[in-house]
Amino acid sequence: MAAFGRQLKLLRLRAGLDRAELGKLVGYAADSVASFEQGRRIPPPRFIDKADELLGAGGLLTALKEGLGRAQHPAFFRDAARLEAEAIELFLYAVQAIPGLLQTEECTRALLAMRRPLLDEDTIEQRVTSRSPRQEILNRWPAPLMSFVIEEAVLRRPFGGRAVLRGALEQVLFVGHKRNVEIQVMTTEREDNAGVDGPFTLITRKSGEQVAYLEVQGRSLLPTEREEVRSVAARYGIIRSQALAPRESLESVEKLLGEV
C-alpha cells in the first residue's frame, strides 16, 4: 500500500496534476486520492487501471494490483482469499452471519462497524471494497460449484436494521437462484445438527486438492492433512442432509423476507 502510494504521487506530480485534478479525471474525490497516496486505503482495481493509463505509468501501477488485492484482506484471511478465488468447488457452513460472498455492501459495513475493538473508518471502507472482487467468483465461467448451509437464526438477525436485513435476504435469494449455487437453511427446530462444532469452509482447488478453512476471533486455520479434511467434508455432507432442501430453503427465505 505504501509503495503504491509513493509511486502514484510521483507519477501525479510528474504529470503536473494536483489531487483534485487527478481525482476528477478518474472519478474520485481528492480526499480519496490522498488516502491512496498515503497508504491509508487500498484503491479499487478500476482506479488503478485508469490512473495507470492517464498518468502514462506503462503498467507500473497495474503491476502492483495483485499485491494490493491480497493486502485488502485482514492477514488471517489472505491465504483463504487466494484459495477461494481459484476454487472449483466451495462449500460453506454459516452460524453467525451471512457469508461474505452473499453479503450486500450495507450488510458488510454494518457487521464491520460492530467489531470490538472498533475498526477505523478507512479499515471499514477498505474491507467493504474487498468484498466486490471476492464476489466475482459468483459470475465466473466455468462456474464453480457452490453450496451454502446457513443457520436460520443468521437469516433473522437484523444486524444494521431491518432495511439492511431485507436487502441481505434479497441478495441471498438472488444468488440462490443461480444454477451453480445451492443454498440450504438449517432450521432452529432441528433436533440433530452435525454442525455444533462451529462454522467452516471447504475449498476444492483445480488440482483436486481439498482444503478446510476454520476461523474464529480473528484467527484462522487451513487444515490440509487428508484425514482431517475428509472428516470436515463428511461432516458437511451430514449437515446438508439435515438442512432443508434447496427449494424449500429458498421458500423459507422468501417467507422470512415477508416478515421483515
mmCIF file of C-alpha atoms in Angstrom:
data_model
loop_
_atom_site.group_PDB
_atom_site.id
_atom_site.type_symbol
_atom_site.label_atom_id
_atom_site.label_comp_id
_atom_site.label_asym_id
_atom_site.label_seq_id
_atom_site.Cartn_x
_atom_site.Cartn_y
_atom_site.Cartn_z
ATOM 1 C CA MET A 1 0.000 0.000 0.000
ATOM 2 C CA ALA A 2 2.789 2.399 0.921
ATOM 3 C CA ALA A 3 4.784 1.535 -2.211
ATOM 4 C CA PHE A 4 1.763 2.057 -4.449
ATOM 5 C CA GLY A 5 1.010 5.372 -2.776
ATOM 6 C CA ARG A 6 4.554 6.672 -3.317
ATOM 7 C CA GLN A 7 4.523 5.638 -6.982
ATOM 8 C CA LEU A 8 1.110 7.206 -7.527
ATOM 9 C CA LYS A 9 2.206 10.513 -6.018
ATOM 10 C CA LEU A 10 5.420 10.634 -8.066
ATOM 11 C CA LEU A 11 3.534 9.916 -11.285
ATOM 12 C CA ARG A 12 0.859 12.500 -10.466
ATOM 13 C CA LEU A 13 3.478 15.192 -9.766
ATOM 14 C CA ARG A 14 5.350 14.286 -12.949
ATOM 15 C CA ALA A 15 2.097 14.798 -14.859
ATOM 16 C CA GLY A 16 1.679 18.241 -13.238
ATOM 17 C CA LEU A 17 -1.631 17.395 -11.591
ATOM 18 C CA ASP A 18 -2.877 18.108 -8.102
ATOM 19 C CA ARG A 19 -5.042 15.572 -6.289
ATOM 20 C CA ALA A 20 -8.315 17.230 -7.222
ATOM 21 C CA GLU A 21 -7.367 17.257 -10.912
ATOM 22 C CA LEU A 22 -6.381 13.591 -10.920
ATOM 23 C CA GLY A 23 -9.484 12.713 -8.929
ATOM 24 C CA LYS A 24 -11.719 14.435 -11.465
ATOM 25 C CA LEU A 25 -10.085 12.535 -14.325
ATOM 26 C CA VAL A 26 -10.513 9.123 -12.697
ATOM 27 C CA GLY A 27 -13.831 9.784 -10.957
ATOM 28 C CA TYR A 28 -12.692 10.006 -7.331
ATOM 29 C CA ALA A 29 -12.614 12.773 -4.743
ATOM 30 C CA ALA A 30 -9.341 14.486 -3.848
ATOM 31 C CA ASP A 31 -9.617 13.030 -0.330
ATOM 32 C CA SER A 32 -9.718 9.525 -1.783
ATOM 33 C CA VAL A 33 -6.622 10.186 -3.884
ATOM 34 C CA ALA A 34 -4.877 11.458 -0.740
ATOM 35 C CA SER A 35 -5.839 8.269 1.133
ATOM 36 C CA PHE A 36 -4.432 6.134 -1.681
ATOM 37 C CA GLU A 37 -1.179 8.113 -1.816
ATOM 38 C CA GLN A 38 -0.736 7.955 1.945
ATOM 39 C CA GLY A 39 -1.313 4.212 2.071
ATOM 40 C CA ARG A 40 -4.391 4.538 4.285
ATOM 41 C CA ARG A 41 -6.809 2.987 1.813
ATOM 42 C CA ILE A 42 -6.445 0.405 -0.912
ATOM 43 C CA PRO A 43 -7.611 1.719 -4.295
ATOM 44 C CA PRO A 44 -10.147 -0.399 -6.199
ATOM 45 C CA PRO A 45 -8.943 -2.078 -9.411
ATOM 46 C CA ARG A 46 -10.798 0.381 -11.669
ATOM 47 C CA PHE A 47 -8.917 3.309 -10.103
ATOM 48 C CA ILE A 48 -5.578 1.553 -10.611
ATOM 49 C CA ASP A 49 -6.301 0.826 -14.277
ATOM 50 C CA LYS A 50 -7.479 4.372 -15.025
ATOM 51 C CA ALA A 51 -4.618 6.038 -13.138
ATOM 52 C CA ASP A 52 -2.021 3.850 -14.869
ATOM 53 C CA GLU A 53 -3.375 4.856 -18.268
ATOM 54 C CA LEU A 54 -3.907 8.578 -17.541
ATOM 55 C CA LEU A 55 -0.513 9.029 -15.875
ATOM 56 C CA GLY A 56 1.372 7.102 -18.560
ATOM 57 C CA ALA A 57 2.679 4.624 -15.991
ATOM 58 C CA GLY A 58 3.203 1.900 -18.581
ATOM 59 C CA GLY A 59 1.907 -0.837 -16.283
ATOM 60 C CA LEU A 60 3.859 0.257 -13.212
ATOM 61 C CA LEU A 61 0.698 0.743 -11.149
ATOM 62 C CA THR A 62 -1.226 -2.227 -12.540
ATOM 63 C CA ALA A 63 1.748 -4.472 -11.705
ATOM 64 C CA LEU A 64 1.007 -3.787 -8.036
ATOM 65 C CA LYS A 65 -2.698 -4.654 -8.356
ATOM 66 C CA GLU A 66 -2.353 -8.310 -7.351
ATOM 67 C CA GLY A 67 -0.371 -7.459 -4.230
ATOM 68 C CA LEU A 68 -2.875 -4.767 -3.297
ATOM 69 C CA GLY A 69 -5.655 -7.285 -3.787
ATOM 70 C CA ARG A 70 -4.097 -9.535 -1.140
ATOM 71 C CA ALA A 71 -3.426 -6.633 1.220
ATOM 72 C CA GLN A 72 -7.074 -5.559 1.252
ATOM 73 C CA HIS A 73 -7.983 -8.602 3.346
ATOM 74 C CA PRO A 74 -7.115 -8.990 7.038
ATOM 75 C CA ALA A 75 -3.911 -11.002 7.484
ATOM 76 C CA PHE A 76 -5.673 -14.097 8.841
ATOM 77 C CA PHE A 77 -7.830 -14.377 5.701
ATOM 78 C CA ARG A 78 -5.337 -13.686 2.905
ATOM 79 C CA ASP A 79 -4.373 -17.303 2.169
ATOM 80 C CA ALA A 80 -8.023 -18.360 2.221
ATOM 81 C CA ALA A 81 -8.954 -15.487 -0.126
ATOM 82 C CA ARG A 82 -6.348 -16.679 -2.641
ATOM 83 C CA LEU A 83 -7.642 -20.254 -2.477
ATOM 84 C CA GLU A 84 -11.248 -19.074 -2.672
ATOM 85 C CA ALA A 85 -10.575 -17.118 -5.867
ATOM 86 C CA GLU A 86 -9.311 -20.225 -7.685
ATOM 87 C CA ALA A 87 -11.816 -22.707 -6.236
ATOM 88 C CA ILE A 88 -13.744 -25.099 -8.473
ATOM 89 C CA GLU A 89 -15.915 -26.131 -5.504
ATOM 90 C CA LEU A 90 -16.723 -24.155 -2.373
ATOM 91 C CA PHE A 91 -18.902 -25.436 0.484
ATOM 92 C CA LEU A 92 -19.624 -23.213 3.480
ATOM 93 C CA TYR A 93 -21.485 -23.611 6.771
ATOM 94 C CA ALA A 94 -22.512 -20.310 8.423
ATOM 95 C CA VAL A 95 -23.664 -19.956 12.024
ATOM 96 C CA GLN A 96 -23.081 -16.300 12.991
ATOM 97 C CA ALA A 97 -23.565 -14.013 9.983
ATOM 98 C CA ILE A 98 -24.486 -14.187 6.318
ATOM 99 C CA PRO A 99 -21.361 -15.391 4.444
ATOM 100 C CA GLY A 100 -19.218 -12.655 2.920
ATOM 101 C CA LEU A 101 -19.805 -13.975 -0.602
ATOM 102 C CA LEU A 102 -23.540 -13.366 -0.128
ATOM 103 C CA GLN A 103 -23.416 -10.051 1.727
ATOM 104 C CA THR A 104 -24.618 -6.725 0.404
ATOM 105 C CA GLU A 105 -22.382 -3.679 0.855
ATOM 106 C CA GLU A 106 -24.706 -2.371 3.592
ATOM 107 C CA CYS A 107 -24.614 -5.689 5.427
ATOM 108 C CA THR A 108 -20.815 -5.835 5.315
ATOM 109 C CA ARG A 109 -20.490 -2.273 6.579
ATOM 110 C CA ALA A 110 -22.931 -2.915 9.438
ATOM 111 C CA LEU A 111 -21.090 -6.058 10.560
ATOM 112 C CA LEU A 112 -17.684 -4.359 10.462
ATOM 113 C CA ALA A 113 -18.993 -1.364 12.416
ATOM 114 C CA MET A 114 -19.940 -3.724 15.278
ATOM 115 C CA ARG A 115 -16.443 -5.110 15.735
ATOM 116 C CA ARG A 116 -14.738 -4.612 19.086
ATOM 117 C CA PRO A 117 -12.198 -3.117 19.432
ATOM 118 C CA LEU A 118 -13.624 -0.601 16.983
ATOM 119 C CA LEU A 119 -12.244 -0.508 13.437
ATOM 120 C CA ASP A 120 -11.360 2.889 12.000
ATOM 121 C CA GLU A 121 -13.395 4.186 9.057
ATOM 122 C CA ASP A 122 -10.629 3.641 6.499
ATOM 123 C CA THR A 123 -10.289 -0.014 7.500
ATOM 124 C CA ILE A 124 -14.047 -0.497 7.299
ATOM 125 C CA GLU A 125 -14.221 1.026 3.818
ATOM 126 C CA GLN A 126 -11.199 -0.992 2.719
ATOM 127 C CA ARG A 127 -12.824 -4.257 3.785
ATOM 128 C CA VAL A 128 -16.171 -3.286 2.287
ATOM 129 C CA THR A 129 -14.383 -2.629 -1.009
ATOM 130 C CA SER A 130 -12.654 -6.014 -0.806
ATOM 131 C CA ARG A 131 -15.992 -7.870 -0.892
ATOM 132 C CA SER A 132 -16.740 -6.903 -4.507
ATOM 133 C CA PRO A 133 -13.707 -8.644 -6.094
ATOM 134 C CA ARG A 134 -14.393 -11.730 -3.951
ATOM 135 C CA GLN A 135 -17.967 -11.926 -5.185
ATOM 136 C CA GLU A 136 -16.800 -12.077 -8.798
ATOM 137 C CA ILE A 137 -16.496 -15.841 -8.251
ATOM 138 C CA LEU A 138 -20.315 -15.967 -8.376
ATOM 139 C CA ASN A 139 -20.255 -14.925 -12.041
ATOM 140 C CA ARG A 140 -17.070 -16.694 -13.132
ATOM 141 C CA TRP A 141 -17.066 -19.147 -16.021
ATOM 142 C CA PRO A 142 -16.509 -22.071 -15.838
ATOM 143 C CA ALA A 143 -18.801 -21.671 -12.855
ATOM 144 C CA PRO A 144 -17.574 -23.215 -9.590
ATOM 145 C CA LEU A 145 -19.984 -25.457 -7.711
ATOM 146 C CA MET A 146 -21.031 -23.604 -4.556
ATOM 147 C CA SER A 147 -23.062 -24.755 -1.576
ATOM 148 C CA PHE A 148 -24.042 -22.736 1.496
ATOM 149 C CA VAL A 149 -25.783 -24.083 4.590
ATOM 150 C CA ILE A 150 -26.952 -21.183 6.740
ATOM 151 C CA GLU A 151 -28.458 -21.382 10.206
ATOM 152 C CA GLU A 152 -31.985 -19.958 10.274
ATOM 153 C CA ALA A 153 -31.047 -17.678 13.184
ATOM 154 C CA VAL A 154 -28.475 -15.974 10.930
ATOM 155 C CA LEU A 155 -31.229 -15.012 8.494
ATOM 156 C CA ARG A 156 -33.312 -13.494 11.275
ATOM 157 C CA ARG A 157 -30.670 -11.260 12.879
ATOM 158 C CA PRO A 158 -31.385 -7.612 11.959
ATOM 159 C CA PHE A 159 -27.747 -6.510 12.041
ATOM 160 C CA GLY A 160 -27.709 -2.894 10.858
ATOM 161 C CA GLY A 161 -31.512 -2.616 10.981
ATOM 162 C CA ARG A 162 -34.499 -4.070 9.181
ATOM 163 C CA ALA A 163 -33.724 -2.391 5.869
ATOM 164 C CA VAL A 164 -30.226 -3.909 5.842
ATOM 165 C CA LEU A 165 -31.640 -7.348 6.686
ATOM 166 C CA ARG A 166 -34.210 -7.055 3.912
ATOM 167 C CA GLY A 167 -31.517 -6.239 1.361
ATOM 168 C CA ALA A 168 -29.388 -9.126 2.632
ATOM 169 C CA LEU A 169 -32.251 -11.621 2.299
ATOM 170 C CA GLU A 170 -32.994 -10.374 -1.221
ATOM 171 C CA GLN A 171 -29.338 -10.946 -2.115
ATOM 172 C CA VAL A 172 -29.423 -14.475 -0.674
ATOM 173 C CA LEU A 173 -32.470 -15.229 -2.836
ATOM 174 C CA PHE A 174 -30.845 -13.717 -5.937
ATOM 175 C CA VAL A 175 -27.668 -15.766 -5.574
ATOM 176 C CA GLY A 176 -29.618 -18.860 -4.550
ATOM 177 C CA HIS A 177 -31.325 -18.948 -7.962
ATOM 178 C CA LYS A 178 -28.010 -19.243 -9.810
ATOM 179 C CA ARG A 179 -27.587 -22.668 -11.413
ATOM 180 C CA ASN A 180 -24.202 -23.313 -9.804
ATOM 181 C CA VAL A 181 -25.285 -22.293 -6.291
ATOM 182 C CA GLU A 182 -27.284 -24.216 -3.704
ATOM 183 C CA ILE A 183 -28.395 -22.506 -0.515
ATOM 184 C CA GLN A 184 -29.852 -24.534 2.325
ATOM 185 C CA VAL A 185 -31.338 -23.371 5.603
ATOM 186 C CA MET A 186 -30.733 -25.264 8.854
ATOM 187 C CA THR A 187 -33.930 -24.659 10.784
ATOM 188 C CA THR A 188 -33.810 -23.956 14.503
ATOM 189 C CA GLU A 189 -36.315 -26.769 15.030
ATOM 190 C CA ARG A 190 -33.833 -29.475 14.045
ATOM 191 C CA GLU A 191 -33.056 -31.767 16.976
ATOM 192 C CA ASP A 192 -29.911 -33.124 15.276
ATOM 193 C CA ASN A 193 -27.210 -30.834 13.899
ATOM 194 C CA ALA A 194 -23.749 -32.099 12.968
ATOM 195 C CA GLY A 195 -22.501 -28.509 12.873
ATOM 196 C CA VAL A 196 -22.366 -27.958 16.631
ATOM 197 C CA ASP A 197 -18.563 -27.559 16.459
ATOM 198 C CA GLY A 198 -18.912 -24.298 14.541
ATOM 199 C CA PRO A 199 -18.574 -22.765 11.054
ATOM 200 C CA PHE A 200 -16.144 -23.848 8.343
ATOM 201 C CA THR A 201 -15.464 -23.707 4.614
ATOM 202 C CA LEU A 202 -14.337 -26.471 2.267
ATOM 203 C CA ILE A 203 -12.389 -25.366 -0.820
ATOM 204 C CA THR A 204 -11.512 -27.649 -3.738
ATOM 205 C CA ARG A 205 -8.703 -26.482 -6.000
ATOM 206 C CA LYS A 206 -8.214 -27.181 -9.714
ATOM 207 C CA SER A 207 -5.708 -29.875 -8.775
ATOM 208 C CA GLY A 208 -8.454 -31.724 -6.918
ATOM 209 C CA GLU A 209 -6.874 -30.991 -3.542
ATOM 210 C CA GLN A 210 -9.403 -30.086 -0.880
ATOM 211 C CA VAL A 211 -8.638 -27.653 1.959
ATOM 212 C CA ALA A 212 -10.664 -26.731 5.028
ATOM 213 C CA TYR A 213 -10.807 -23.189 6.383
ATOM 214 C CA LEU A 214 -11.658 -22.536 10.028
ATOM 215 C CA GLU A 215 -11.954 -19.055 11.537
ATOM 216 C CA VAL A 216 -12.689 -17.696 14.999
ATOM 217 C CA GLN A 217 -11.900 -14.457 16.842
ATOM 218 C CA GLY A 218 -9.555 -13.082 14.181
ATOM 219 C CA ARG A 219 -7.566 -16.315 13.900
ATOM 220 C CA SER A 220 -7.714 -18.964 11.236
ATOM 221 C CA LEU A 221 -6.540 -22.449 10.310
ATOM 222 C CA LEU A 222 -6.151 -24.063 6.888
ATOM 223 C CA PRO A 223 -6.000 -27.806 7.518
ATOM 224 C CA THR A 224 -4.662 -29.740 4.522
ATOM 225 C CA GLU A 225 -3.966 -33.146 6.102
ATOM 226 C CA ARG A 226 -6.108 -35.643 4.206
ATOM 227 C CA GLU A 227 -7.816 -37.338 7.150
ATOM 228 C CA GLU A 228 -8.662 -34.066 8.858
ATOM 229 C CA VAL A 229 -10.127 -32.563 5.694
ATOM 230 C CA ARG A 230 -12.017 -35.796 4.971
ATOM 231 C CA SER A 231 -13.578 -35.577 8.417
ATOM 232 C CA VAL A 232 -14.729 -31.990 7.791
ATOM 233 C CA ALA A 233 -16.103 -32.961 4.364
ATOM 234 C CA ALA A 234 -18.054 -35.863 5.867
ATOM 235 C CA ARG A 235 -19.478 -33.517 8.494
ATOM 236 C CA TYR A 236 -20.616 -31.113 5.787
ATOM 237 C CA GLY A 237 -22.388 -33.922 3.970
ATOM 238 C CA ILE A 238 -24.334 -34.754 7.129
ATOM 239 C CA ILE A 239 -25.151 -31.075 7.725
ATOM 240 C CA ARG A 240 -26.568 -30.799 4.192
ATOM 241 C CA SER A 241 -28.752 -33.843 4.753
ATOM 242 C CA GLN A 242 -30.116 -32.322 7.979
ATOM 243 C CA ALA A 243 -30.903 -28.905 6.461
ATOM 244 C CA LEU A 244 -33.891 -28.027 4.308
ATOM 245 C CA ALA A 245 -33.597 -28.925 0.632
ATOM 246 C CA PRO A 246 -32.540 -26.028 -1.661
ATOM 247 C CA ARG A 247 -36.060 -25.343 -2.992
ATOM 248 C CA GLU A 248 -37.582 -25.484 0.485
ATOM 249 C CA SER A 249 -34.784 -23.247 1.721
ATOM 250 C CA LEU A 250 -35.481 -20.511 -0.832
ATOM 251 C CA GLU A 251 -39.158 -20.687 0.061
ATOM 252 C CA SER A 252 -38.144 -20.308 3.710
ATOM 253 C CA VAL A 253 -36.040 -17.227 2.891
ATOM 254 C CA GLU A 254 -38.937 -15.726 0.932
ATOM 255 C CA LYS A 255 -41.175 -16.251 3.971
ATOM 256 C CA LEU A 256 -38.625 -14.562 6.234
ATOM 257 C CA LEU A 257 -38.382 -11.677 3.768
ATOM 258 C CA GLY A 258 -42.138 -11.200 4.030
ATOM 259 C CA GLU A 259 -41.812 -10.901 7.807
ATOM 260 C CA VAL A 260 -39.148 -8.184 7.764
#
